[in-house]
mmCIF file of C-alpha atoms in Angstrom:
data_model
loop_
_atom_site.group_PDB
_atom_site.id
_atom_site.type_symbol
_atom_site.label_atom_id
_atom_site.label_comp_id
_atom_site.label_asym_id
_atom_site.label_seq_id
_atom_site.Cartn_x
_atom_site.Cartn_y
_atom_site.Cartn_z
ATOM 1 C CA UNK A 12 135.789 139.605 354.636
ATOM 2 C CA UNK A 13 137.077 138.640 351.044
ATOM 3 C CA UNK A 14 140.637 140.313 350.748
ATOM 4 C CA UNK A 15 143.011 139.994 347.808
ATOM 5 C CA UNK A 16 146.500 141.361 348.000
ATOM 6 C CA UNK A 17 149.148 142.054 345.013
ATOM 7 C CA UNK A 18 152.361 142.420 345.066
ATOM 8 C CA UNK A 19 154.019 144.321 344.131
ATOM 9 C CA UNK A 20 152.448 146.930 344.299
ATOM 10 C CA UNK A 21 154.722 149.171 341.745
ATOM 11 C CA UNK A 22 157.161 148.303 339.336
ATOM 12 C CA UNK A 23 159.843 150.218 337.394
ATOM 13 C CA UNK A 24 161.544 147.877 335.015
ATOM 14 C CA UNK A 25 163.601 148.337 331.936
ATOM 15 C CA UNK A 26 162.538 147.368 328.612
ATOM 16 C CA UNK A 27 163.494 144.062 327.426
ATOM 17 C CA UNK A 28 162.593 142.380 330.994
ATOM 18 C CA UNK A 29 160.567 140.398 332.630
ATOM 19 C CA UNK A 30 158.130 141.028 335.284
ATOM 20 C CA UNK A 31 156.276 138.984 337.624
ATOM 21 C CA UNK A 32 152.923 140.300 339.866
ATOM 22 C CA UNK A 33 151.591 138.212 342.178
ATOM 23 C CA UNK A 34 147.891 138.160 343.186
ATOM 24 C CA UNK A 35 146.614 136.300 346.483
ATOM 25 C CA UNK A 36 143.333 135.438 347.896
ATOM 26 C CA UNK A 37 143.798 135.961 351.559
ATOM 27 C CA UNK A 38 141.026 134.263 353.266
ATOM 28 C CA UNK A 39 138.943 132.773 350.860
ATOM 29 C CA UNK A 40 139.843 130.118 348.109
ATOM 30 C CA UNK A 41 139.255 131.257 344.652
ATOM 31 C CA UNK A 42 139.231 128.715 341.570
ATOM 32 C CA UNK A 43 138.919 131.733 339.320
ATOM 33 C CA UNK A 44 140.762 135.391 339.142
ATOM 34 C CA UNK A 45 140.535 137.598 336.503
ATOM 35 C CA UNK A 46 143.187 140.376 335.549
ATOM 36 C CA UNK A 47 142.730 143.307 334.072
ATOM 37 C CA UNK A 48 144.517 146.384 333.283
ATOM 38 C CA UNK A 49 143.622 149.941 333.265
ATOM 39 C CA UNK A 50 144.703 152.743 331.450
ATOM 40 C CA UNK A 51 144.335 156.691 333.417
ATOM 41 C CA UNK A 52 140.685 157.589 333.718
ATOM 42 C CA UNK A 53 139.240 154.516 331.537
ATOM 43 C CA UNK A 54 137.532 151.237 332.955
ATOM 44 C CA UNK A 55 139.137 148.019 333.403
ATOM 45 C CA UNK A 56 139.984 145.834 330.076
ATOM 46 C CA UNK A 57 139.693 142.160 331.065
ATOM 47 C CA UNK A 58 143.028 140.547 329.738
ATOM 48 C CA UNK A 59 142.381 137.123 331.003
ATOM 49 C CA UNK A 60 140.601 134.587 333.097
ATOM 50 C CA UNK A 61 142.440 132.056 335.118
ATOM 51 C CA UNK A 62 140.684 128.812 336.651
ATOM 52 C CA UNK A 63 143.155 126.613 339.463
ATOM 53 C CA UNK A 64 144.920 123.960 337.908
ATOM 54 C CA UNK A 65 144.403 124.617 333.914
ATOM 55 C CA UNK A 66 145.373 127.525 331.176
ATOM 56 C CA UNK A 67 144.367 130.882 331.271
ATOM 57 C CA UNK A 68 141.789 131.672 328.790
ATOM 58 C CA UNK A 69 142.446 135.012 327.329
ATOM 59 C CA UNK A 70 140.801 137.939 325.938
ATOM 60 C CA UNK A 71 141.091 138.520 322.178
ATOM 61 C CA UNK A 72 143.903 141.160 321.339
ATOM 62 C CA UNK A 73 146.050 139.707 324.417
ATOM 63 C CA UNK A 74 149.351 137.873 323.552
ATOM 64 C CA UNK A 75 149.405 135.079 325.627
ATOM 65 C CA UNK A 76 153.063 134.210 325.202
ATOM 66 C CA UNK A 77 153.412 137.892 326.336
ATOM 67 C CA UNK A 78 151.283 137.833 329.490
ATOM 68 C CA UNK A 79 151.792 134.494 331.255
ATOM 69 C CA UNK A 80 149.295 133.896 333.490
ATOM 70 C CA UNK A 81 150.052 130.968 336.181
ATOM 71 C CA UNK A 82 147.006 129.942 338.931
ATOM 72 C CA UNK A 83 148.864 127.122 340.772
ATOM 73 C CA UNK A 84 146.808 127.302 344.145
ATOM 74 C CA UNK A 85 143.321 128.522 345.047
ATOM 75 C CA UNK A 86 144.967 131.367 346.603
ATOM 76 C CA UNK A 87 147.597 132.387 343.965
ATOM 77 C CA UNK A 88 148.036 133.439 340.826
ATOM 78 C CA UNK A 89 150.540 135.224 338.869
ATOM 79 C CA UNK A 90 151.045 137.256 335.832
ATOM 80 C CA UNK A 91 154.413 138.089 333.950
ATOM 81 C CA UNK A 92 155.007 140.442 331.540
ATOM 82 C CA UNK A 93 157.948 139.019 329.915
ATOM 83 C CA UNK A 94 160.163 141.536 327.113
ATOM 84 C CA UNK A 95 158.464 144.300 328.942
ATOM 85 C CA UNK A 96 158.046 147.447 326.507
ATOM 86 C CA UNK A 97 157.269 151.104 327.543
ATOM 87 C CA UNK A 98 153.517 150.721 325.956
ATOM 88 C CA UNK A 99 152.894 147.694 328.588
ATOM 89 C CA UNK A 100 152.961 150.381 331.485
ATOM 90 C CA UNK A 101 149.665 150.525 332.346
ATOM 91 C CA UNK A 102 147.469 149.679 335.953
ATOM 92 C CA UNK A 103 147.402 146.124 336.493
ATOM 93 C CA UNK A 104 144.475 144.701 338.862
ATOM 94 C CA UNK A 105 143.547 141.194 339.935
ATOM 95 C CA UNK A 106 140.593 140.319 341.138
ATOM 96 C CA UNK A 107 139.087 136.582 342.821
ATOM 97 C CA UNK A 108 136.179 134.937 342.905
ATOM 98 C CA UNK A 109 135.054 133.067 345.059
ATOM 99 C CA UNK A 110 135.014 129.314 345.386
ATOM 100 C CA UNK A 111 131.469 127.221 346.465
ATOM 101 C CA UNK A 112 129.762 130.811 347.721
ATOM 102 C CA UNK A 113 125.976 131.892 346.509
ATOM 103 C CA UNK A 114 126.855 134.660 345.031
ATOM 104 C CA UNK A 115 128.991 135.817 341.713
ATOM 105 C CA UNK A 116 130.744 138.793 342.636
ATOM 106 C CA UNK A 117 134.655 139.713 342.300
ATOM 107 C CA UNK A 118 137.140 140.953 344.840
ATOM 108 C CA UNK A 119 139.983 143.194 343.709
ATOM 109 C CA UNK A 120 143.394 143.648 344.656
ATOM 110 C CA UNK A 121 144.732 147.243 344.678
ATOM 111 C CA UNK A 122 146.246 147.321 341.970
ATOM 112 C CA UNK A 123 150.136 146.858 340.911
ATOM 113 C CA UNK A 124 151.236 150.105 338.729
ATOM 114 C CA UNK A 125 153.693 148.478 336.384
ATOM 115 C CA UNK A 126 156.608 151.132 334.209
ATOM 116 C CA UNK A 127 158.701 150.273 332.117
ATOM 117 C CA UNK A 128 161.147 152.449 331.142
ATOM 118 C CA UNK B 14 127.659 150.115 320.426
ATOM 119 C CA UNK B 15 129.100 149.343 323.817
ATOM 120 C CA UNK B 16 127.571 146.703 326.027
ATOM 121 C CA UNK B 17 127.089 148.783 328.819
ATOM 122 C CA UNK B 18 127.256 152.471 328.605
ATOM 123 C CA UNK B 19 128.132 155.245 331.950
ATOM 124 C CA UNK B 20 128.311 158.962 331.834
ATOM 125 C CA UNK B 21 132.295 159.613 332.826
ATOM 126 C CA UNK B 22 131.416 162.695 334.302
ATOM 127 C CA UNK B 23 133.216 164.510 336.241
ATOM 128 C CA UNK B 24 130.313 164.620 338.637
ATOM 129 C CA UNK B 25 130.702 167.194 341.551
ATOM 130 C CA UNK B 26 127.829 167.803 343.946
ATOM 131 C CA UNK B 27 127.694 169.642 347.644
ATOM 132 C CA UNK B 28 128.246 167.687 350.612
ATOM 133 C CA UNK B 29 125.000 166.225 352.088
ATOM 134 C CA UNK B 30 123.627 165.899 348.253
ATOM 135 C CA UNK B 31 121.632 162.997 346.852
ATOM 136 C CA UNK B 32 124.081 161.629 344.022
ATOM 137 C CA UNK B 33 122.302 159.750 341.273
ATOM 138 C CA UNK B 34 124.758 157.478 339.015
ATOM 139 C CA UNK B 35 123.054 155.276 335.988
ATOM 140 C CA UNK B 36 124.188 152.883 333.852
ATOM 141 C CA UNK B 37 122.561 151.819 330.589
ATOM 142 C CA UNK B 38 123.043 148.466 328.943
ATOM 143 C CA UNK B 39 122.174 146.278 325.682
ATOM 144 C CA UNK B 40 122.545 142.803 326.206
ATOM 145 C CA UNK B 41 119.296 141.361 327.735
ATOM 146 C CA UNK B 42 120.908 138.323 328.973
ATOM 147 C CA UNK B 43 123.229 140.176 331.733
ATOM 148 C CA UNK B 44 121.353 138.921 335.000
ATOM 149 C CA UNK B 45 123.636 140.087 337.652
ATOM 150 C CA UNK B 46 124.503 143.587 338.284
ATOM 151 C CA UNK B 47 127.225 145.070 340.644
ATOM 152 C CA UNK B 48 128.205 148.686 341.553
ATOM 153 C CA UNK B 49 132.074 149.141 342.788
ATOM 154 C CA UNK B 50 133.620 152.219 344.003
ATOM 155 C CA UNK B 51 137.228 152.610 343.123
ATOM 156 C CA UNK B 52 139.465 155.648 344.719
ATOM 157 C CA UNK B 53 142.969 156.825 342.882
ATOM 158 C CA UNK B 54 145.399 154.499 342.174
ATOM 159 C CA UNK B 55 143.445 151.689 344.001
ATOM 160 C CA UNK B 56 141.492 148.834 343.373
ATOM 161 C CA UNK B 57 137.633 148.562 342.701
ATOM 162 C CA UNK B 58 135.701 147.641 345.870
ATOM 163 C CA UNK B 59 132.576 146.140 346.088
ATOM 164 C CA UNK B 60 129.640 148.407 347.142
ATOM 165 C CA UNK B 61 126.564 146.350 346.093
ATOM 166 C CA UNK B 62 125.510 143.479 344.007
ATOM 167 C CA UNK B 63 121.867 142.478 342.882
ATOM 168 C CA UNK B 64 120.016 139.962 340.810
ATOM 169 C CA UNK B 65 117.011 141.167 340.389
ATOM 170 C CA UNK B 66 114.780 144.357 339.410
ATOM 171 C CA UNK B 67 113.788 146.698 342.332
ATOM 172 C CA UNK B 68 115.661 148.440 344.705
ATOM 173 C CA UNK B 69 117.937 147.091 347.180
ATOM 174 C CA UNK B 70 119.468 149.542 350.256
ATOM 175 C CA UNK B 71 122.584 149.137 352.111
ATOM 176 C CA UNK B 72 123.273 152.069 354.397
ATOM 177 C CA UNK B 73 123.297 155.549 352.217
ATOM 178 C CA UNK B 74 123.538 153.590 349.138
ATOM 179 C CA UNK B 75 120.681 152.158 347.014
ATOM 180 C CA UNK B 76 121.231 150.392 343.891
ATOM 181 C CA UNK B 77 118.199 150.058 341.663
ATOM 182 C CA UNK B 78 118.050 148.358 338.263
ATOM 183 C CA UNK B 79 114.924 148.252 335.493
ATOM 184 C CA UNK B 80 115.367 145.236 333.422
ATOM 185 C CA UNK B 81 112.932 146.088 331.186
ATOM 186 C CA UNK B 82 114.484 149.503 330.258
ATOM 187 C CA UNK B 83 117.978 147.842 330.673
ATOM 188 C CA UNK B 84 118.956 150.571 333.065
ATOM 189 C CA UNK B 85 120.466 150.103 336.669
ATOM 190 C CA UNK B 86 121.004 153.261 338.970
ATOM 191 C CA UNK B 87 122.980 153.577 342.410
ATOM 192 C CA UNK B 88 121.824 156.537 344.527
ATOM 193 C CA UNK B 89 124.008 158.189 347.295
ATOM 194 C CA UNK B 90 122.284 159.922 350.030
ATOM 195 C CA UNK B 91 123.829 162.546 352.475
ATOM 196 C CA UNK B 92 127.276 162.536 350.693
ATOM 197 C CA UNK B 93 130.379 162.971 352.141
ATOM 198 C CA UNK B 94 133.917 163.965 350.742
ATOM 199 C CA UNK B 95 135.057 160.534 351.480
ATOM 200 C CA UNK B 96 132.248 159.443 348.489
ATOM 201 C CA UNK B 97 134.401 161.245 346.266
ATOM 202 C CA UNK B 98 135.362 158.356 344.166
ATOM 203 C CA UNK B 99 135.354 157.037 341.022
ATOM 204 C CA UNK B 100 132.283 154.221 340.723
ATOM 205 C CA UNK B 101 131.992 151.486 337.940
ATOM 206 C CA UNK B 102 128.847 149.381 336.949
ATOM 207 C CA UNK B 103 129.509 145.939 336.173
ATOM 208 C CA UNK B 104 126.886 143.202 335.001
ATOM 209 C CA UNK B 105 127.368 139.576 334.352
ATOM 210 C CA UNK B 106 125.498 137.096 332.495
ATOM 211 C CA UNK B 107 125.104 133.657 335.094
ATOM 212 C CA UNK B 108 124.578 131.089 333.012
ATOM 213 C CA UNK B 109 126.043 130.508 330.000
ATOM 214 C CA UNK B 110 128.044 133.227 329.736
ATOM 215 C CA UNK B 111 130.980 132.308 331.618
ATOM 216 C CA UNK B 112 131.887 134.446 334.623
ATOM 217 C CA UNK B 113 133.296 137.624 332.848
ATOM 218 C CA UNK B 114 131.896 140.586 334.030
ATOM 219 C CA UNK B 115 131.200 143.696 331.989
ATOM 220 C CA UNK B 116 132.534 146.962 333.180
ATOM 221 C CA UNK B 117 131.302 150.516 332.439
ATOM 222 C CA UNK B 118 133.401 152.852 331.834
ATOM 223 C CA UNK B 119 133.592 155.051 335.473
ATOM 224 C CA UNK B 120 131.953 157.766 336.856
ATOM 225 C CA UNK B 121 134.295 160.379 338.333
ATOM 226 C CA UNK B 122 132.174 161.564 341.692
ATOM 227 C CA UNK B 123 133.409 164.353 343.506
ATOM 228 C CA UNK B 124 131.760 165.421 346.599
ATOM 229 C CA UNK B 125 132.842 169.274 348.100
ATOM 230 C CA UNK B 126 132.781 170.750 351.352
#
């Protein structure tokens, strides 16, 4: 199997803090993950990619000293939203790939629903 | 122009349907195609993943892609309520491109008793 856990997996937090959401390759090493958010009923809007052991490259439009993305380990990585504001409420997901294997595809967490109120 | 292009539905067929879901896309150089099924509030899991054109079967599912008409298809046979789902093309480019995939944008299946 290929899971990926998150956690948490909701968030209610007031505006003006920081959050932190962890993503974890269970039983597979990943040097890259990916997260995303997702808005209700849209598709997933890469934010940025993050390779083991260097900085995050991110998507254009995404504040990097907003969204700090950490990858210390091939099995975690983290994103914090730091001066969270009511518009960064949204669907975050993480997803892993996997390290050495034949094939390209991604594995998703389930998701961490972030609110800020 | 988007990159990749998917009907949002809402798609609702009878149990036991077939259940035809497409995906049209623009950039030639995406080599690597992937179909994921994603329920409520959850992530996307993988269904099926292909490189090449042709069909390739996996239980009830089939996913199918046309390179030459840039078009790749998943077909559901004998569906079930479970299938009721919302499913998401994504294609990569392998070399070159780095390894960002491409999403579509969903399409909301709902399968009825």
């Amino acid at each position: 199997g290929a899971v990926v856990s998150q956690h948490p997996s909701r968030v209610i937090c007031k505006s003006g803090t920081s959050v932190k959401i962890e993503c974890r390759s269970l039983d597979f090493q990943a040097t890259t993950m990916f997260w995303y958010r997702q808005f209700p009923k849209q598709s997933l809007m890469l934010m940025a990619t993050s390779n083991e052991g260097s900085k995050a490259t991110y998507e254009q439009g995404v504040e990097k000293d907003k969204f700090l993305i950490n990858h210390a380990s091939l099995t975690l990585s983290t994103l914090t939203v730091t001066s969270a504001h009511p518009e960064d409420s949204s669907f975050y997901i993480c997803s892993a790939e996997k390290a050495g294997g034949p094939s390209y595809e991604q594995y998703f967490g389930p998701g961490t629903r972030l609110t800020v109120t | 122009q988007k990159e990749v292009e998917q009907d949002p539905g809402p798609l609702s067929v009878p149990e036991g349907a077939i259940v035809s879901l497409n995906c049209t896309y623009s950039n030639s150089a995406f080599q690597y195609f992937m179909w994921y099924r994603q329920y409520s509030r959850k992530g996307p899991e993988l269904l099926m993943y292909t490189y090449s054109s042709g069909n390739k079967e996996d239980g009830r599912f089939t996913a199918q892609v046309d390179k030459s008409s840039k078009y790749i298809s998943l077909f559901i046979r004998d569906s079930q309520p479970s299938d009721s789902a919302t499913y998401l093309c994504a294609m990569r480019i392998l070399t070159g491109g780095g390894n960002k995939l491409t999403f579509g944008t969903g399409t909301q299946l709902k399968v009825e008793l």
